Coordinates of C-alpha atoms and ligand atoms in Angstrom, one line a residue:
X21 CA 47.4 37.7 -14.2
X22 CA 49.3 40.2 -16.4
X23 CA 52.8 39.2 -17.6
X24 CA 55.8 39.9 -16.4
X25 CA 58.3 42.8 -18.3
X26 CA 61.4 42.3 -19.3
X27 CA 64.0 43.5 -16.9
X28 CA 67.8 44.0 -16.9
X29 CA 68.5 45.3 -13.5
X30 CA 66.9 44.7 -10.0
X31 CA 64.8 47.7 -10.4
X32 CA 63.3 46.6 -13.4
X33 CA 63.0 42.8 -11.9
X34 CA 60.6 44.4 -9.3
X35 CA 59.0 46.4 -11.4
X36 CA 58.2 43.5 -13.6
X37 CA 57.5 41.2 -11.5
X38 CA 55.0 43.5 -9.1
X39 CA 52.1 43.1 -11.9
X40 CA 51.9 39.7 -11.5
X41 CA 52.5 38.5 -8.1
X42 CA 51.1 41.9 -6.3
X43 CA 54.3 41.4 -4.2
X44 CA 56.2 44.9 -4.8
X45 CA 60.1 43.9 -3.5
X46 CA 60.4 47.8 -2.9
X47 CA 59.2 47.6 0.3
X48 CA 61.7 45.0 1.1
X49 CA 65.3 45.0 2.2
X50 CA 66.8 45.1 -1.1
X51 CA 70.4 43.4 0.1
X52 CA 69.0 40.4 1.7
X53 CA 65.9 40.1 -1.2
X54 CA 68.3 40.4 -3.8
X55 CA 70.6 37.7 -2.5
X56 CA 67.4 35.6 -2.2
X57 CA 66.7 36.4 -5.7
X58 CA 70.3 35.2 -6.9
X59 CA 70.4 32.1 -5.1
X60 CA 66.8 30.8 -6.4
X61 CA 68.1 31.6 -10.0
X62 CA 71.4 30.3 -9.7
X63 CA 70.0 27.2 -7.9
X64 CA 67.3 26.7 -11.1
X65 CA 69.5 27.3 -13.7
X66 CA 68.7 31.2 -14.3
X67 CA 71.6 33.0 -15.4
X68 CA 70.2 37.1 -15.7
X69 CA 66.8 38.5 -15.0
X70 CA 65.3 39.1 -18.4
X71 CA 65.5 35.4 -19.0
X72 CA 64.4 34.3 -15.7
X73 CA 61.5 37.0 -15.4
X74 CA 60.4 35.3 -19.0
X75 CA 60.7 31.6 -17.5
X76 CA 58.7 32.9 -14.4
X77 CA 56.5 33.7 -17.0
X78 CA 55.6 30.7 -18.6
X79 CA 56.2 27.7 -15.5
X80 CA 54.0 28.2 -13.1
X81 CA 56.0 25.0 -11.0
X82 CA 58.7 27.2 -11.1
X83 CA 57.0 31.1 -10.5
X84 CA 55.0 29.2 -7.1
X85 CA 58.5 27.4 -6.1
X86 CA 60.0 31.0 -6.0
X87 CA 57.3 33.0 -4.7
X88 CA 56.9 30.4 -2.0
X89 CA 61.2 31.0 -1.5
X90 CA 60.3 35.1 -1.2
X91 CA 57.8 34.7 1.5
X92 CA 59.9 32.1 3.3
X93 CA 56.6 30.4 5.4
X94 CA 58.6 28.6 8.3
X95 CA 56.3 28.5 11.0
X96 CA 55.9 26.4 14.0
X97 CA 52.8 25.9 16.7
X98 CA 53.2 27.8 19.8
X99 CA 56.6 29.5 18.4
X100 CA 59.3 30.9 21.1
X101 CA 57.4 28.9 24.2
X102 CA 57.7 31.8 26.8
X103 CA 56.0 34.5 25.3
X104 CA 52.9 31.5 24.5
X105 CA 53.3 31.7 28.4
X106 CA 52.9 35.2 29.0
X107 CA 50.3 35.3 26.5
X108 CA 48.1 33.1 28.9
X109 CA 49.3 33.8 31.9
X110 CA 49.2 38.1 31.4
X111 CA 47.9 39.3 28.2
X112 CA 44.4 37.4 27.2
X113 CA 43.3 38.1 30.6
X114 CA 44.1 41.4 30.4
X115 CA 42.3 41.6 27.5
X116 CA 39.3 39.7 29.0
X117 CA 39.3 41.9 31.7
X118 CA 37.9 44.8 29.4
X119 CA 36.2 43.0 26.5
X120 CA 34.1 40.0 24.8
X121 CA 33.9 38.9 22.7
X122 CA 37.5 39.1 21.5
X123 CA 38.3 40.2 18.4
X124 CA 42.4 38.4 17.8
X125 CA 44.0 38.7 14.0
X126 CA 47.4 36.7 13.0
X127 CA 48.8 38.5 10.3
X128 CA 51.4 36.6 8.0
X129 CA 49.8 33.7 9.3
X130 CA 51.8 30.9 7.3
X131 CA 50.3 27.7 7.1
X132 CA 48.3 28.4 10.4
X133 CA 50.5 27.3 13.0
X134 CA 49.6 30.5 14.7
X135 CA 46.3 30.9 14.3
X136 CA 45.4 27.8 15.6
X137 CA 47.8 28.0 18.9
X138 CA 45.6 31.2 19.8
X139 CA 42.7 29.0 19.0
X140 CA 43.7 26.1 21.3
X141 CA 45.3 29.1 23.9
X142 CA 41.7 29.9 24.7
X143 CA 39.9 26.8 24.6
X144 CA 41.8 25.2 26.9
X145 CA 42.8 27.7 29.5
X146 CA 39.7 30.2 29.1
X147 CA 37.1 27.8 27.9
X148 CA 34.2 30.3 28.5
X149 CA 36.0 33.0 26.8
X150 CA 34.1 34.4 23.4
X151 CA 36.7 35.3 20.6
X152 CA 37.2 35.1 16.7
X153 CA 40.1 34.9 14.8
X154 CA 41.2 36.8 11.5
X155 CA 44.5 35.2 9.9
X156 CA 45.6 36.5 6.9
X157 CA 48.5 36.1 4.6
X158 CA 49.9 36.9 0.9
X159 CA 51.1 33.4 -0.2
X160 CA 47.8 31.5 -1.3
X161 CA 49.7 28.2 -0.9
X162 CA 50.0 28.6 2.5
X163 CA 46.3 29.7 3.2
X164 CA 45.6 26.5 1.4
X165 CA 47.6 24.1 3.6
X166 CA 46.1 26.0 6.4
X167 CA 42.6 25.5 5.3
X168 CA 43.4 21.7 4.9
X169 CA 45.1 21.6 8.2
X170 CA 47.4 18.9 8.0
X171 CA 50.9 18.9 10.0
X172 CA 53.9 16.9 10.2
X173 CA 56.2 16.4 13.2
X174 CA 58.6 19.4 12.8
X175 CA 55.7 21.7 13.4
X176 CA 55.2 20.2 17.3
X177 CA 58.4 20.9 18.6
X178 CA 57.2 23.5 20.6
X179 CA 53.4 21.8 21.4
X180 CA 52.4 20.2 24.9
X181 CA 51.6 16.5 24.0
X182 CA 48.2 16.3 25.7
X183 CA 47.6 19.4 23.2
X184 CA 48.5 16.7 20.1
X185 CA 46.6 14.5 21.4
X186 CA 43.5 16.6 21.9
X187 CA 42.9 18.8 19.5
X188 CA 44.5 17.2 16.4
X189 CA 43.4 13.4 14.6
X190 CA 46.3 11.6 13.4
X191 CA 46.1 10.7 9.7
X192 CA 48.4 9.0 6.9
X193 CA 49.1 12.6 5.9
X194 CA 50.3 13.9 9.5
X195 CA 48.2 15.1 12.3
X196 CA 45.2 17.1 11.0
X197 CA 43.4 19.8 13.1
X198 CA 40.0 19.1 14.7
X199 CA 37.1 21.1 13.6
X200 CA 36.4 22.3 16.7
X201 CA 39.9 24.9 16.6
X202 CA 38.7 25.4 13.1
X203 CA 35.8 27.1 12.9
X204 CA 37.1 29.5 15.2
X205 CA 39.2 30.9 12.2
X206 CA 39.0 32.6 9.4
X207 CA 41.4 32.6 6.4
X208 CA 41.8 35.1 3.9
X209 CA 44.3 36.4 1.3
X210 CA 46.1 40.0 2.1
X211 CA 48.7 42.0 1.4
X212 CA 50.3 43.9 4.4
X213 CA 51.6 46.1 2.7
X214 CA 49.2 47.5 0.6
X215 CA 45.6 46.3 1.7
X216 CA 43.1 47.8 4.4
X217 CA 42.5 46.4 7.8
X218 CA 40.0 46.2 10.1
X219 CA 39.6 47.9 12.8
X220 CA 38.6 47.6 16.5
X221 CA 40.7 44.4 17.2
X222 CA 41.8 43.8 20.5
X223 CA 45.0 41.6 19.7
X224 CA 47.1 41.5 16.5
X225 CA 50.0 38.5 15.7
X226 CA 52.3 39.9 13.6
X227 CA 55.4 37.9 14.2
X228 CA 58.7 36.9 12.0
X229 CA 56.7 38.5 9.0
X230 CA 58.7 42.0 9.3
X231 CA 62.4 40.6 9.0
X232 CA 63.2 41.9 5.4
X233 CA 60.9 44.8 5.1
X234 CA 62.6 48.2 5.1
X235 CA 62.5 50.4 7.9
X236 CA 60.4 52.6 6.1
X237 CA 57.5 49.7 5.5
X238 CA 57.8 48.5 9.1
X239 CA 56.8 52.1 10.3
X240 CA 54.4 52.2 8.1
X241 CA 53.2 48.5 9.0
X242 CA 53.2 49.1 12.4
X243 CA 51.4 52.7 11.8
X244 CA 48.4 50.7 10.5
X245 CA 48.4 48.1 13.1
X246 CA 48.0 51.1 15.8
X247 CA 45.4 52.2 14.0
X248 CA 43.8 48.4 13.3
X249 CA 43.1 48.3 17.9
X250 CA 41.1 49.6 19.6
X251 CA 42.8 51.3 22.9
X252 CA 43.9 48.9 25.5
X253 CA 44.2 46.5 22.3
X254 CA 47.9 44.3 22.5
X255 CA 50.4 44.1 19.2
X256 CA 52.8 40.6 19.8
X257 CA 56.0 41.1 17.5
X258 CA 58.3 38.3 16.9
X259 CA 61.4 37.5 19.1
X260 CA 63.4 39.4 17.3
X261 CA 61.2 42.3 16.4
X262 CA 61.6 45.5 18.9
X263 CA 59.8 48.8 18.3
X264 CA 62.5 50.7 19.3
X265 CA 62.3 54.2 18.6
X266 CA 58.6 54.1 17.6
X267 CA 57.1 55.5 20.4
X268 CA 55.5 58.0 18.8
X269 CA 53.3 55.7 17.2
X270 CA 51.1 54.9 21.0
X271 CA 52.3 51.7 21.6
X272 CA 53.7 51.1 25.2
X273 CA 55.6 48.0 26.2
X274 CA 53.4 45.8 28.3
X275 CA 56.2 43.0 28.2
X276 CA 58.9 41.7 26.1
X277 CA 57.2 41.5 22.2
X278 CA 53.8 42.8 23.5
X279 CA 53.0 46.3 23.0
X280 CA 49.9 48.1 23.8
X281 CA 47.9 50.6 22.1
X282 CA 46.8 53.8 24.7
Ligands
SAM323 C1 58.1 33.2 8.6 S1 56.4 33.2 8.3 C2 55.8 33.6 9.9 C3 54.6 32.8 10.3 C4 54.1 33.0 11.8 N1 53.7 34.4 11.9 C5 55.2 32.6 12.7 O1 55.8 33.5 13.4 O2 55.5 31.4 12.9 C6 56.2 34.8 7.4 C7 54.9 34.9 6.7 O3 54.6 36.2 6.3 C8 54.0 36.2 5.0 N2 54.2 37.5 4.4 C9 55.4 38.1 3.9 N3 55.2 39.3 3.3 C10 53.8 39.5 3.5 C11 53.0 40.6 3.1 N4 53.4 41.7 2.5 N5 51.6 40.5 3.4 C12 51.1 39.4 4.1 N6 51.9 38.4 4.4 C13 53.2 38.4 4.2 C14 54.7 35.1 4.3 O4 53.9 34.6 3.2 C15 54.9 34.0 5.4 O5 53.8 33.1 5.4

């Protein structure tokens, strides 16, 4: 990792600190980030940048701590409960209808909350259903909690019980995720901003990832998630996230926060 510069105003903080965390703030609401910014500083005892870019330099405690505050990673299994429903009830079998096996990505996939709720979506309500699932996100903590699959009781507010009870063991470090959801994922590190994708996907997650990009990066974003399906492929945005005015792009409301590629 290359260090960090010294830096006396936000520009030169995100120049600086772009190097070493691959994270470039530019692309992110600078209002709310910088806010964000201040309050982890003030919080830690960090009084201007130069001093905290050199701290962030040498404790790594303290660089993860606020790299894991940027990202914010709250997450939750079968988030917003309704549009879980709609998911079953309209979209996979839509999807079905036209293709297998299915080809699903969560992108900004936290600590795999999401992932795994699509994994345990189609083994229980379309058990002969063929599908894979990419989920990707820039925090390697989080990918790393994901991999280990352990989850504590905040993260089930939203989950059936019968779903707790059959597709997670408990354990003396929280509920842990059976092998059998597992293996139908796949982990890996990316940036949204700045790395490829795939393409030919027939559903892509991108949910509650978006909130303090710039309108510039969400177009963008949702440019290369367009590009990422394959026609008839669905896009599912977060409960806040609308794509209004982004029409132009090919991507037709199917129902509320699903949108799909013609
Ligand atoms: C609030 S969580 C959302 C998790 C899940 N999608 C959900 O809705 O519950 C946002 C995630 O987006 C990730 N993220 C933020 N910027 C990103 C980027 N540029 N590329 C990839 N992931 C990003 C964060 O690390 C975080 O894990």
């Amino acid at each position: 990792m290359s260090k960090i510069t010294i830096a006396n105003t936000y520009e030169d903080f995100i120049k600086g600190f772009h190097p070493k965390s691959g994270l470039d703030l530019k692309f992110y609401k600078q209002n709310q980030m910088q806010r964000r910014i201040l309050s982890f500083m003030n919080s830690h005892g960090h009084a201007t940048f130069p001093e905290f870019l050199n701290a962030l330099n040498v404790d790594s405690v303290l660089y993860d701590a606020f790299f894991k505050h940027l990202t914010i990673n709250v997450s939750q299994f079968f988030r917003d409960a309704n549009q879980w429903k709609t998911l079953r009830e309209s979209i996979i079998p839509l999807l079905l209808q036209s293709k297998s096996p299915l080809k699903l990505w969560s992108a900004g996939c936290s600590s795999g909350q999401e992932p795994y709720s699509l994994a345990m979506t189609l083994m229980e309500y379309f058990p002969t259903a063929k599908f894979s699932i990419l989920a990707t996100d820039i925090d390697v903590n989080v990918l790393k909690q994901a991999k280990e699959g352990f989850y504590k009781q905040n993260d089930f507010a939203s989950t059936p019980p019968e779903f707790l009870q059959k597709y997670f063991t408990p354990t003396d470090k929280g509920h842990q995720i059976k092998d059998s959801v597992q293996r139908n994922v796949t982990f890996q590190h990316q940036n949204l901003l700045t790395d490829h994708f795939q393409t030919g996907l027939d559903f892509i997650a991108c949910r509650n990832v978006v909130i303090y990009f710039t309108e510039e990066a969400k177009e963008m974003l949702y440019k290369k998630f367009t590009d990422s399906l394959r026609p008839g492929g669905i896009l599912f945005t977060g409960s806040t996230e609308h794509l209004f005015g982004l029409g132009h792009l090919g991507l037709k409301p199917v129902s509320s926060f699903f949108y799909q590629k013609q």
